Coordinates of C-alpha atoms and ligand atoms in Angstrom, one line a residue:
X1 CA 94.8 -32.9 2.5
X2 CA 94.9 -33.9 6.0
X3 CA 95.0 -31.1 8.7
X4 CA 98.4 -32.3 10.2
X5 CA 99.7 -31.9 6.3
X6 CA 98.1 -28.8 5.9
X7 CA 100.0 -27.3 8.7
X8 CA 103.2 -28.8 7.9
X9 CA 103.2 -27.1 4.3
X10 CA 102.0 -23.7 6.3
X11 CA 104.8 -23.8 8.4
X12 CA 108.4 -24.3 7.8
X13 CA 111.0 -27.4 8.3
X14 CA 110.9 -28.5 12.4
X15 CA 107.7 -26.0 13.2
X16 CA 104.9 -29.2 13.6
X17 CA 106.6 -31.5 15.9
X18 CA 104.5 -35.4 15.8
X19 CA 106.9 -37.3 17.8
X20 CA 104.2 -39.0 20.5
X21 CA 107.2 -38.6 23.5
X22 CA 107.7 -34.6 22.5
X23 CA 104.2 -34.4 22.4
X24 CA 103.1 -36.2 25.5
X25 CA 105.1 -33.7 27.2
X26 CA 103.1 -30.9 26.4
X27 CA 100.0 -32.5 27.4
X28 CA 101.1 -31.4 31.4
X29 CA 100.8 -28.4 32.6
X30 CA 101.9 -27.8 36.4
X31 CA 98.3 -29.1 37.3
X32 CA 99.3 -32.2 38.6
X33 CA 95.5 -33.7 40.0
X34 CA 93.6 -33.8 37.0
X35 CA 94.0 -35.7 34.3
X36 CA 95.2 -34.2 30.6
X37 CA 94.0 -34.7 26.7
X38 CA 95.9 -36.3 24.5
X39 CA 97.2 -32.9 22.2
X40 CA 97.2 -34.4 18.2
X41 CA 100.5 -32.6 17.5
X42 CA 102.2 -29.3 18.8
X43 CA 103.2 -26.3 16.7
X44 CA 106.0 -24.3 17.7
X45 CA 106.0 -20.6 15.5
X46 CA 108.3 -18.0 15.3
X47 CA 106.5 -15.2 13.9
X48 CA 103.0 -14.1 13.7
X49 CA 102.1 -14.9 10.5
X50 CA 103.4 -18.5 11.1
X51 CA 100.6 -18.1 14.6
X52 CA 97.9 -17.1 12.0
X53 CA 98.3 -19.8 9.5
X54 CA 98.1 -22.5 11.9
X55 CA 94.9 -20.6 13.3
X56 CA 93.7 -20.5 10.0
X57 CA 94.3 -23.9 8.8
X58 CA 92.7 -24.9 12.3
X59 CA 89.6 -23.0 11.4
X60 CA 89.1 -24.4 8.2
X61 CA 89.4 -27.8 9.7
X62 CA 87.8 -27.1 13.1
X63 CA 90.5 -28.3 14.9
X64 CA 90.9 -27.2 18.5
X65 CA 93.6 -25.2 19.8
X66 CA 95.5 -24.9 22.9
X67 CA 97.8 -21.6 23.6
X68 CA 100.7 -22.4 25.1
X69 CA 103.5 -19.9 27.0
X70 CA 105.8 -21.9 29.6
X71 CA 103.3 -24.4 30.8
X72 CA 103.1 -23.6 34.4
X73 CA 99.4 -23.2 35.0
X74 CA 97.7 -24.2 38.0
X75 CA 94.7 -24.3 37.0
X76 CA 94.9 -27.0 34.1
X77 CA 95.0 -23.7 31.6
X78 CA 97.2 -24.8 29.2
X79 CA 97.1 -28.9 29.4
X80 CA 96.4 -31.2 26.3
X81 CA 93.1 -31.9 24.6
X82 CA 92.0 -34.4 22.9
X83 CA 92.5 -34.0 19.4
X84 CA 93.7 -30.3 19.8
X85 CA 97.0 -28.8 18.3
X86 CA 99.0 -27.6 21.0
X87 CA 100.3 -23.9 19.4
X88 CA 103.7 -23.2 21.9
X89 CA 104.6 -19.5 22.1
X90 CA 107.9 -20.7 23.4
X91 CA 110.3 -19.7 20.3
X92 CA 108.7 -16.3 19.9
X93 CA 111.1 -15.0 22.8
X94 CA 112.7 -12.0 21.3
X95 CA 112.5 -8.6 23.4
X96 CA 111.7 -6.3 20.4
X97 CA 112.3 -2.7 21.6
X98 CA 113.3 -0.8 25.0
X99 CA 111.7 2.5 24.9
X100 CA 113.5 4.1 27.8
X101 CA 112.1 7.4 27.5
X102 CA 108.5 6.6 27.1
X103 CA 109.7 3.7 29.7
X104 CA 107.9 1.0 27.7
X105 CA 109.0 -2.6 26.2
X106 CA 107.6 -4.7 23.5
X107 CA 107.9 -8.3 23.9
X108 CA 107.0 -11.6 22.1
X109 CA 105.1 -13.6 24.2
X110 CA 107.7 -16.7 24.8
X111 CA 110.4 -14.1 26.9
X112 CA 109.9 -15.8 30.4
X113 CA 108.8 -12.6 33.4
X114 CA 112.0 -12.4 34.3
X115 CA 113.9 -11.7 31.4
X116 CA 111.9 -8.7 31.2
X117 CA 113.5 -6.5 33.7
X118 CA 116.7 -8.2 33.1
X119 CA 116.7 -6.8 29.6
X120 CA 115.5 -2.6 30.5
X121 CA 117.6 -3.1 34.1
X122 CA 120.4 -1.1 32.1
X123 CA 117.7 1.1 31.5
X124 CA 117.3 1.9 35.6
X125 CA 113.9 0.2 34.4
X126 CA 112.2 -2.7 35.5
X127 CA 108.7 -4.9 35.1
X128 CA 106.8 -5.0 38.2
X129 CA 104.3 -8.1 38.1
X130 CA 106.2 -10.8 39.4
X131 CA 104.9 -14.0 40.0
X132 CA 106.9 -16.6 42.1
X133 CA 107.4 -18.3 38.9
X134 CA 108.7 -15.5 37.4
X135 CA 111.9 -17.6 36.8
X136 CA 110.4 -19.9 34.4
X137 CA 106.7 -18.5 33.3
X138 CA 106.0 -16.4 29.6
X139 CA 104.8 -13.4 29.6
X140 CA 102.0 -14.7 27.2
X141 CA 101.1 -17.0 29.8
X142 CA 101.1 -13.9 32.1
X143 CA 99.0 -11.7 30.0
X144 CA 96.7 -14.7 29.2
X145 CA 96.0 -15.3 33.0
X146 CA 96.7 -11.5 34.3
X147 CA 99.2 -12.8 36.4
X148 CA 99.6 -11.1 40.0
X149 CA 102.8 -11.7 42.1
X150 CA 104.4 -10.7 45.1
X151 CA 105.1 -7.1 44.8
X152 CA 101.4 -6.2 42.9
X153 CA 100.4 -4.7 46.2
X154 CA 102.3 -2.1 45.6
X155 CA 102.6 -1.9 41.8
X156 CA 99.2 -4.0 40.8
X157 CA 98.6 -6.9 38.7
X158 CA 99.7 -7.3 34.6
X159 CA 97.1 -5.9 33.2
X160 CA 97.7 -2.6 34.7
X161 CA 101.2 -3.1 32.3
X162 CA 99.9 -4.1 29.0
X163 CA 99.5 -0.9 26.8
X164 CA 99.4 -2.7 23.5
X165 CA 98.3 -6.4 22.2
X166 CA 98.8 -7.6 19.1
X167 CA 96.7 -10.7 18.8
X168 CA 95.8 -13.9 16.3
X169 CA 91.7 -13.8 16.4
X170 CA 90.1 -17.6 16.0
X171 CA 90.0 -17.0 12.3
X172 CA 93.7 -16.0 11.8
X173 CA 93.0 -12.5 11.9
X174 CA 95.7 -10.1 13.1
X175 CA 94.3 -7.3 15.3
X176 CA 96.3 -4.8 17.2
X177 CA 95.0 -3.1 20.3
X178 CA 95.7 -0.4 22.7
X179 CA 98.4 2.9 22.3
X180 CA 101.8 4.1 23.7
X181 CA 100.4 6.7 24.9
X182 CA 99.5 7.0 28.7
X183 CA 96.0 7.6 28.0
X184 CA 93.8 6.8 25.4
X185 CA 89.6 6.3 26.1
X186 CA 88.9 5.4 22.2
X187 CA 86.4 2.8 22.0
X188 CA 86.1 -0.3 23.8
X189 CA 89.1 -1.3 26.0
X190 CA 89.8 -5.4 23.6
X191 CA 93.6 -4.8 25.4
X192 CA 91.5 -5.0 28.6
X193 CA 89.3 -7.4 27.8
X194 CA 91.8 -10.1 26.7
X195 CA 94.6 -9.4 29.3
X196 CA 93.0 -12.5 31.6
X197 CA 91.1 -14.4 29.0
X198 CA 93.2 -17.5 29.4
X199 CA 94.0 -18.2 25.8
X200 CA 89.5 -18.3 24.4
X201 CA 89.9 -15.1 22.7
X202 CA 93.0 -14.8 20.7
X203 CA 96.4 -15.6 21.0
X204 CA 99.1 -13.0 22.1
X205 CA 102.0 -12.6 19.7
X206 CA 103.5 -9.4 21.0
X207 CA 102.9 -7.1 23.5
X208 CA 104.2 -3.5 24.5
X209 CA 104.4 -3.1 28.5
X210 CA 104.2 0.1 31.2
X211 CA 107.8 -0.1 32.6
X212 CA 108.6 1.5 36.3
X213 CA 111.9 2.7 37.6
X214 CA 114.3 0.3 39.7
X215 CA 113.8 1.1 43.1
X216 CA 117.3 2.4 45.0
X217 CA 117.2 -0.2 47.6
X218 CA 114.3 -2.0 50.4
X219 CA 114.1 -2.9 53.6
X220 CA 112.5 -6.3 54.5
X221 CA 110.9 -7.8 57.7
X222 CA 110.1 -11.0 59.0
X223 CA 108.0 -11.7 61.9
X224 CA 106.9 -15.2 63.8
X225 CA 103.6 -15.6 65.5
X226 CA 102.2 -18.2 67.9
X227 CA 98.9 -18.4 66.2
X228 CA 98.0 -17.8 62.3
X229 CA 95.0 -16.0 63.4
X230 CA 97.7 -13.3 65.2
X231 CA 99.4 -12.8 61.9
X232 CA 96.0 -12.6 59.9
X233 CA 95.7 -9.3 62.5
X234 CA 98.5 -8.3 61.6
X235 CA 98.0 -8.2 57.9
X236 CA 95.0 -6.9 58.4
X237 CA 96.7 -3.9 60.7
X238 CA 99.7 -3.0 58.0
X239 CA 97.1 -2.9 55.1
X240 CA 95.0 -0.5 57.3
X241 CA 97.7 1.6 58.6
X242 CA 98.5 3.4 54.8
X243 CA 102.2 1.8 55.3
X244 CA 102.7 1.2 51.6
X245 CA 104.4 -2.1 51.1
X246 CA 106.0 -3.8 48.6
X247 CA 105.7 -6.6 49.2
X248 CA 103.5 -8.3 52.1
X249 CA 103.7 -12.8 52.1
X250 CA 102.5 -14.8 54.9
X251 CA 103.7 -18.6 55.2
X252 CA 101.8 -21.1 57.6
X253 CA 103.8 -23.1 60.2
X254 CA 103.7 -26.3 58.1
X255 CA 105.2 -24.4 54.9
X256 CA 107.7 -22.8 57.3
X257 CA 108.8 -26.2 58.1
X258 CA 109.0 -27.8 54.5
X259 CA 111.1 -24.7 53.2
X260 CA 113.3 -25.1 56.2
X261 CA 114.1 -28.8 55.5
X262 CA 114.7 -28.1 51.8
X263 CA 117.1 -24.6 52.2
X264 CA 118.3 -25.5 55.8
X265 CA 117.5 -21.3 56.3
X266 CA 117.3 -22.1 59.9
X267 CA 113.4 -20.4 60.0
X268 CA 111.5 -20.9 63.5
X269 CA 110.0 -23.9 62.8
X270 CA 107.9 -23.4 66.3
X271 CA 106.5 -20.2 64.9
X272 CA 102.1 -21.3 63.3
X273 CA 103.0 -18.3 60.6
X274 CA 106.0 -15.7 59.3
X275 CA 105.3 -12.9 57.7
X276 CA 107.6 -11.3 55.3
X277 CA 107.1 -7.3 53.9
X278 CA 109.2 -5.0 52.6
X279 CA 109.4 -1.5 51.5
X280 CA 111.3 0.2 48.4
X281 CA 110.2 3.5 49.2
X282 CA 113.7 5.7 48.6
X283 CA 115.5 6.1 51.8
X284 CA 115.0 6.6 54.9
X285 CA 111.2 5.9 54.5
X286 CA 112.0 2.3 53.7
X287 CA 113.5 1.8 56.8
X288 CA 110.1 3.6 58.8
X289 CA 108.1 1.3 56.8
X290 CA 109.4 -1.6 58.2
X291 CA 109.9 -0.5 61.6
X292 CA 106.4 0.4 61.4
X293 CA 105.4 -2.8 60.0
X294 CA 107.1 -4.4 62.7
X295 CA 105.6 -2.4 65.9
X296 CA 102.0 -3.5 64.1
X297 CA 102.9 -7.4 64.2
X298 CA 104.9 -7.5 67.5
X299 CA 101.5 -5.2 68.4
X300 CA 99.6 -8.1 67.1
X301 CA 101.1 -10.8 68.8
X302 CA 104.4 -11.4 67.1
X303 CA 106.9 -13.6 69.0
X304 CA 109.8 -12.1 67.2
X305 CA 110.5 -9.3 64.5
X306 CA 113.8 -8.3 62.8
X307 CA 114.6 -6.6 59.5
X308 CA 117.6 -6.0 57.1
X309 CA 118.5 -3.2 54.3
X310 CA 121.0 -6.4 53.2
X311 CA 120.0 -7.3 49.5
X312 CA 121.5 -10.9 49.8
X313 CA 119.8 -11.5 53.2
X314 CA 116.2 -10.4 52.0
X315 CA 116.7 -12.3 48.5
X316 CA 117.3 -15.3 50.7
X317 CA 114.1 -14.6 52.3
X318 CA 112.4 -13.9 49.0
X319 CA 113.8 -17.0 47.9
X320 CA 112.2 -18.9 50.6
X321 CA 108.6 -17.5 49.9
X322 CA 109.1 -18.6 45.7
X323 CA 110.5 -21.9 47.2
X324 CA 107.1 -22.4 49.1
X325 CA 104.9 -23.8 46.1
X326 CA 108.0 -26.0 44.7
X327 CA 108.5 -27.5 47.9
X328 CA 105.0 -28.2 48.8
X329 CA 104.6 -30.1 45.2
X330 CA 107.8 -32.1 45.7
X331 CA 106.0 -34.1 48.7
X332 CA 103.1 -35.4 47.2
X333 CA 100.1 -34.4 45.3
X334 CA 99.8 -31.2 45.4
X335 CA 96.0 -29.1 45.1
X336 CA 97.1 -25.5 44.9
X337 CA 94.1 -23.2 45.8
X338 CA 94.0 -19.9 44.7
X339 CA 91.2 -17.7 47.0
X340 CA 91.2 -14.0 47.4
X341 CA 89.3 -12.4 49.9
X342 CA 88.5 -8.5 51.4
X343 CA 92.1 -7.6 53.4
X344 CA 90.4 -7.5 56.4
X345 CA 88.8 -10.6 56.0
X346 CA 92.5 -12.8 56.1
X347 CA 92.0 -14.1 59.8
X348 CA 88.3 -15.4 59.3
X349 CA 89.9 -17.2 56.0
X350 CA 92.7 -18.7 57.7
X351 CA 90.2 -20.1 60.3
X352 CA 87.8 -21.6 57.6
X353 CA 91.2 -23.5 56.0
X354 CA 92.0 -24.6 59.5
X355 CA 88.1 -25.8 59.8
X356 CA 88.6 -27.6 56.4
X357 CA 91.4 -29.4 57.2
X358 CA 90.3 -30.9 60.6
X359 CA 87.2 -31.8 58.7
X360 CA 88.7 -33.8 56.1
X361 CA 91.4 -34.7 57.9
X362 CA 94.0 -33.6 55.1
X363 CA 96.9 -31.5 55.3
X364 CA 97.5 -28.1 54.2
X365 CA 99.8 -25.5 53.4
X366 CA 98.6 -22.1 53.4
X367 CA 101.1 -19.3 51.8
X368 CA 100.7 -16.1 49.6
X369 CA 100.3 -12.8 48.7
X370 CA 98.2 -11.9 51.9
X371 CA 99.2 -7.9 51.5
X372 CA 96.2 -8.4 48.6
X373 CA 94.5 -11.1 50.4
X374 CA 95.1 -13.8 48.0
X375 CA 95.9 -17.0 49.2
X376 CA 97.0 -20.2 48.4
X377 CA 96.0 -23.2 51.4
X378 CA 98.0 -26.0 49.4
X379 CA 96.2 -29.3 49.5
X380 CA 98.5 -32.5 49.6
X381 CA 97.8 -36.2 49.3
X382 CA 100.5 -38.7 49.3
X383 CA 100.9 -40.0 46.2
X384 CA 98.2 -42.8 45.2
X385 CA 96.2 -42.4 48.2
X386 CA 93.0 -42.3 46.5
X387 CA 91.1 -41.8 49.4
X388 CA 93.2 -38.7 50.6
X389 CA 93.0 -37.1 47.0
X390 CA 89.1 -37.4 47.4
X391 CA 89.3 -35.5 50.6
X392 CA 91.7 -32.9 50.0
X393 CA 88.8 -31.8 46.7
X394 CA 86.2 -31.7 49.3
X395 CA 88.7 -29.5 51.3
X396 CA 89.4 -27.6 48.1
X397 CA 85.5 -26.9 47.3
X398 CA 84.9 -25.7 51.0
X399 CA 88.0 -23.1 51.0
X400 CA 86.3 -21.7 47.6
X401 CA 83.0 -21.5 49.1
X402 CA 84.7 -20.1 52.2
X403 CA 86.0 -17.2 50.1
X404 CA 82.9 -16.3 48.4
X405 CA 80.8 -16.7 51.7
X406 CA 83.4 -14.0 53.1
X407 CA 83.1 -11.6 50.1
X408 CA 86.4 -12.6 47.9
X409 CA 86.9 -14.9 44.8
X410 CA 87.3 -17.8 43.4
X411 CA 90.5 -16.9 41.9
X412 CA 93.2 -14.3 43.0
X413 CA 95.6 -14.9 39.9
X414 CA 95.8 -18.1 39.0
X415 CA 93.2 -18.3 36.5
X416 CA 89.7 -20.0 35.8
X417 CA 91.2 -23.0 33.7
X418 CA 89.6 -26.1 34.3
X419 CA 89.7 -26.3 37.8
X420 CA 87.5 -23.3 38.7
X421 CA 84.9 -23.6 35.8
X422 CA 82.1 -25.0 37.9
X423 CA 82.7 -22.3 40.0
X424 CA 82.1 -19.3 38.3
X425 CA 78.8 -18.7 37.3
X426 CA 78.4 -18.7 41.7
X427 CA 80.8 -15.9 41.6
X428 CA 79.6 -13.8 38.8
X429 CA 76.4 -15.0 37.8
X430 CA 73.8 -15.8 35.6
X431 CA 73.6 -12.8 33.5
X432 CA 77.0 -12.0 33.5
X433 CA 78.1 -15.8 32.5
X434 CA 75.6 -15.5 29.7
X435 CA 76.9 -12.5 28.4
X436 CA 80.9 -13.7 28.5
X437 CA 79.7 -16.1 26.5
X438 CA 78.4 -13.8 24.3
X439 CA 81.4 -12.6 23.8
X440 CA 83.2 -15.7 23.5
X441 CA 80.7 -16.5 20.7
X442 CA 81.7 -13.0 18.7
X443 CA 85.6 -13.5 19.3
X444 CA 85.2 -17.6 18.4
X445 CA 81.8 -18.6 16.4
X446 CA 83.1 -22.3 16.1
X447 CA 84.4 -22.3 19.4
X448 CA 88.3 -23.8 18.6
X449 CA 90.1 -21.6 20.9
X450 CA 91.0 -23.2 23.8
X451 CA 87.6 -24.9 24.7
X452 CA 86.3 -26.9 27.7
X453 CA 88.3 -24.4 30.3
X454 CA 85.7 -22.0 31.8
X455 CA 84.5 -20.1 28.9
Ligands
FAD1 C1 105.7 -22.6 41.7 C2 104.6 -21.7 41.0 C3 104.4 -20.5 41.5 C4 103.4 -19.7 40.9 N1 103.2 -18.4 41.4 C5 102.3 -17.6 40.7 C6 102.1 -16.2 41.2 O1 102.7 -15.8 42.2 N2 101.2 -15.5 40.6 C7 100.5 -16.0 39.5 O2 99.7 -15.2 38.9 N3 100.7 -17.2 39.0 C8 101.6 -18.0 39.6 N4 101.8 -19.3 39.2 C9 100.9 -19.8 38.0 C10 101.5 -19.6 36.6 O3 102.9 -19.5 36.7 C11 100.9 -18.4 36.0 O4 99.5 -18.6 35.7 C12 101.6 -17.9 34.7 O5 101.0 -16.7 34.3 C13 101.4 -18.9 33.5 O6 102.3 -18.6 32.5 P1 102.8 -19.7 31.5 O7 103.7 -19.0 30.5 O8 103.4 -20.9 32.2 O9 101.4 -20.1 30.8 P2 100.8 -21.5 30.4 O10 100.7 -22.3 31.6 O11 101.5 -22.0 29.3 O12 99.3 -21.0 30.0 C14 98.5 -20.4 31.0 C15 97.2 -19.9 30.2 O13 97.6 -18.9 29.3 C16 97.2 -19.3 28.0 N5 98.3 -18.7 27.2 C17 99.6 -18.9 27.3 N6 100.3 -18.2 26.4 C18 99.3 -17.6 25.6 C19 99.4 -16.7 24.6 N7 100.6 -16.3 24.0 N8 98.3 -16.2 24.0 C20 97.1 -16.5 24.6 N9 96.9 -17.4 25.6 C21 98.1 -17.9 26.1 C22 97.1 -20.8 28.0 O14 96.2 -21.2 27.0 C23 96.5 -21.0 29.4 O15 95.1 -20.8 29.5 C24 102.7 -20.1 39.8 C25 103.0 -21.4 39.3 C26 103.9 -22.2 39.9 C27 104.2 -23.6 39.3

């Protein structure tokens, strides 16, 4: 029997979809500059067991397989290969249980970030990692990548969520991992160990998360500077200060602008950066935070400083920060970098991106999470411009080696995928490569889980 049979008699009626056009469309990811595999077919499961029989029927055929959550990698994570199955989490999407007390939620994988808190927020509970795709990316995906977002410098990054994983192993194995409990030391932390392993190890079917209560209320600032390198200071000055911020975002002149035209937000497009941070501490500390905050940028150079305790207005602010990435990608070809550096270390990265676009002569939008130092300069080359795309990568290579020359990372949150790979062995090195893929080997001897990213 051939494998595409096999799996159509392990799954039920409308589970194995063939159709070329439905599965052409899972060969994208949001990696838009390199190009995808051609996925054989995609399988769409609704429980676990369906998850391990496709793994299982893929083992026994050696057939590749991609995990897939909502599709929005950056990093060419969950894109077609050739001659892979493309295994959607995107129908497991039931929130299984609210555990208010213990303040915990299970989860399939498919339930998109948001729908999270929007489930336990009758609860007076809520899910802090939020990515700025939190509208539209799976908490699979999340786990898979150990998604950070814009208030994890204040509440951390997913993994410091997960409690329990259960998990389809590369030879349809189900293993569970992890406890309720708030602590637990037994044996080696596997929850740990797969929260961030993009989809090599096994593939997340459910998932029980830490839960935190809704804050009363915030109070959000935004400040303009004259020069980027004044609001790198400034970052630098609130994360030194032991103000604890929610939420700390940064947004270069030329993303300032590009929101602006698109929301019509009237933003001072004169300003090189805006800084955006707010507080949820319960009141009136909030409103010190950000008065605080303030005093340190307008203390750093700021033109101009406001704040507001208005929910609507600081959505709309919010809104403008999410807005940044799918703005930037709507006006060309778009190179997302993903670079984290030491805090203090913001201003000299902000200078090296400035360096790297002169050099190359390509333009760049810098924006992110710079409370945790992770940045994202934005590469773009109009569409077809061969030429620009070729120097917008050498731009891209020199901001990576521009984080690791100043002590940071090749990737903040975004992931290794297949943009990063030749990158990592410079980050962690030798030994520790050769031992990840030791453990690549003992989670996936024939190697079918998600292979050719980084691992
Ligand atoms: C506009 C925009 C803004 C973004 N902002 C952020 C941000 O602020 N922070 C951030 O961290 N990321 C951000 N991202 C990147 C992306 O949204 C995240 O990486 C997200 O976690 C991916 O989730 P997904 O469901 O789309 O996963 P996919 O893209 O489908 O997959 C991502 C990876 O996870 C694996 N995977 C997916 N589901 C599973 C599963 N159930 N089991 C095992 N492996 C699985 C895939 O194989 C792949 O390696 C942004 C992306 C966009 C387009």
């Amino acid at each position: 029997m051939s494998f595409l049979d096999a799996v159509a008699s392990a799954l039920g009626d409308g589970v194995l979809v063939t159709d070329p056009d439905i599965v052409e469309s899972y060969a994208h990811d949001r990696t838009t500059w390199v190009q995808p595999g051609a996925p054989l077919a995609v399988a769409l499961p609704t429980t676990t067991a369906e998850v391990a029989g496709v793994v299982r029927t893929a083992a026994a055929h050696r057939v590749p397989i991609v995990p897939r959550g909502a599709g929005s990698s950056l990093c060419a994570g969950s894109q077609g290969i050739d001659g892979a199955l493309t295994l959607s989490l995107e129908r497991m999407n039931d929130v299984v249980a609210i555990d208010p007390v213990d303040e915990l939620v299970t989860v399939e994988p498919g339930v998109l970030n948001a729908e999270i808190s929007e489930a336990t927020a009758p609860h007076g509970l809520f899910y802090p990692p939020d990515p700025a795709s939190k509208a539209f990316c799976s908490i699979g995906g999340n786990i898979a990548t150990n998604a950070g977002g814009l208030c994890c410098v204040k509440y951390g990054v997913t993994r410091d969520y997960v409690r329990r994983l259960e998990v389809v192993l590369a030879d349809g194995t189900v293993l569970e991992t992890g406890h309720d409990t708030v602590k637990g030391v037994a044996g080696f932390d596997l929850t740990g160990l797969l929260v961030g392993s993009e989809g090599t190890l096994g593939i997340v079917t459910k998932a029980t998360l830490r839960l935190r209560p809704v804050p009363e209320g915030t109070a959000t600032m935004v400040s303009f500077f004259p020069t980027l390198d004044a609001a790198g200071r400034a970052v630098a000055a609130i994360t030194a200060s032991g103000v604890t911020m929610s939420l700390l975002e940064i947004m270069d002149q030329a993303t300032v602008c590009a929101v602006d035209d698109h929301t019509r937000m009237g933003l001072d497009r004169s300003a090189a950066a805006l800084l955006l941070a707010q507080s949820d501490a319960p009141e009136p500390l909030r409103r010190t935070d950000v008065e605080r905050a303030a005093g340190l940028c307008d203390r750093a150079g700021a033109t101009y400083s406001t704040f507001t305790e208005d929910p609507v207005e600081a959505d709309a602010l919010l809104q403008a920060r999410r807005l940044a990435g799918p703005t930037v990608e709507a006006l060309g070809e778009a190179i997302w970098d993903d670079v984290c550096v030491p805090r203090s270390r913001i201003p000299d990265l902000i200078g090296r991106v400035q360096d790297a676009a002169e050099r190359h002569d390509v333009s760049i939008y810098t924006f992110g999470h710079a409370g945790d130092g992770n940045m994202h300069p934005t590469l773009l080359a109009p569409r077809g411009d061969d030429d620009a795309r070729h120097r917008a990568l050498k731009a891209f290579d020199d901001i990576v080696d521009a984080s690791l020359q100043l002590g940071g990372v090749i990737t903040g949150e975004h992931g290794v995928g297949r943009i990063k790979a030749p990158f990592l062995e410079r980050e962690v090195g030798a030994a520790n490569l050769a031992l990840q893929r030791r453990i690549k080997a003992t989670f996936d001897p024939d190697g079918i889980l998600n292979p050719g990213r980084w691992i």
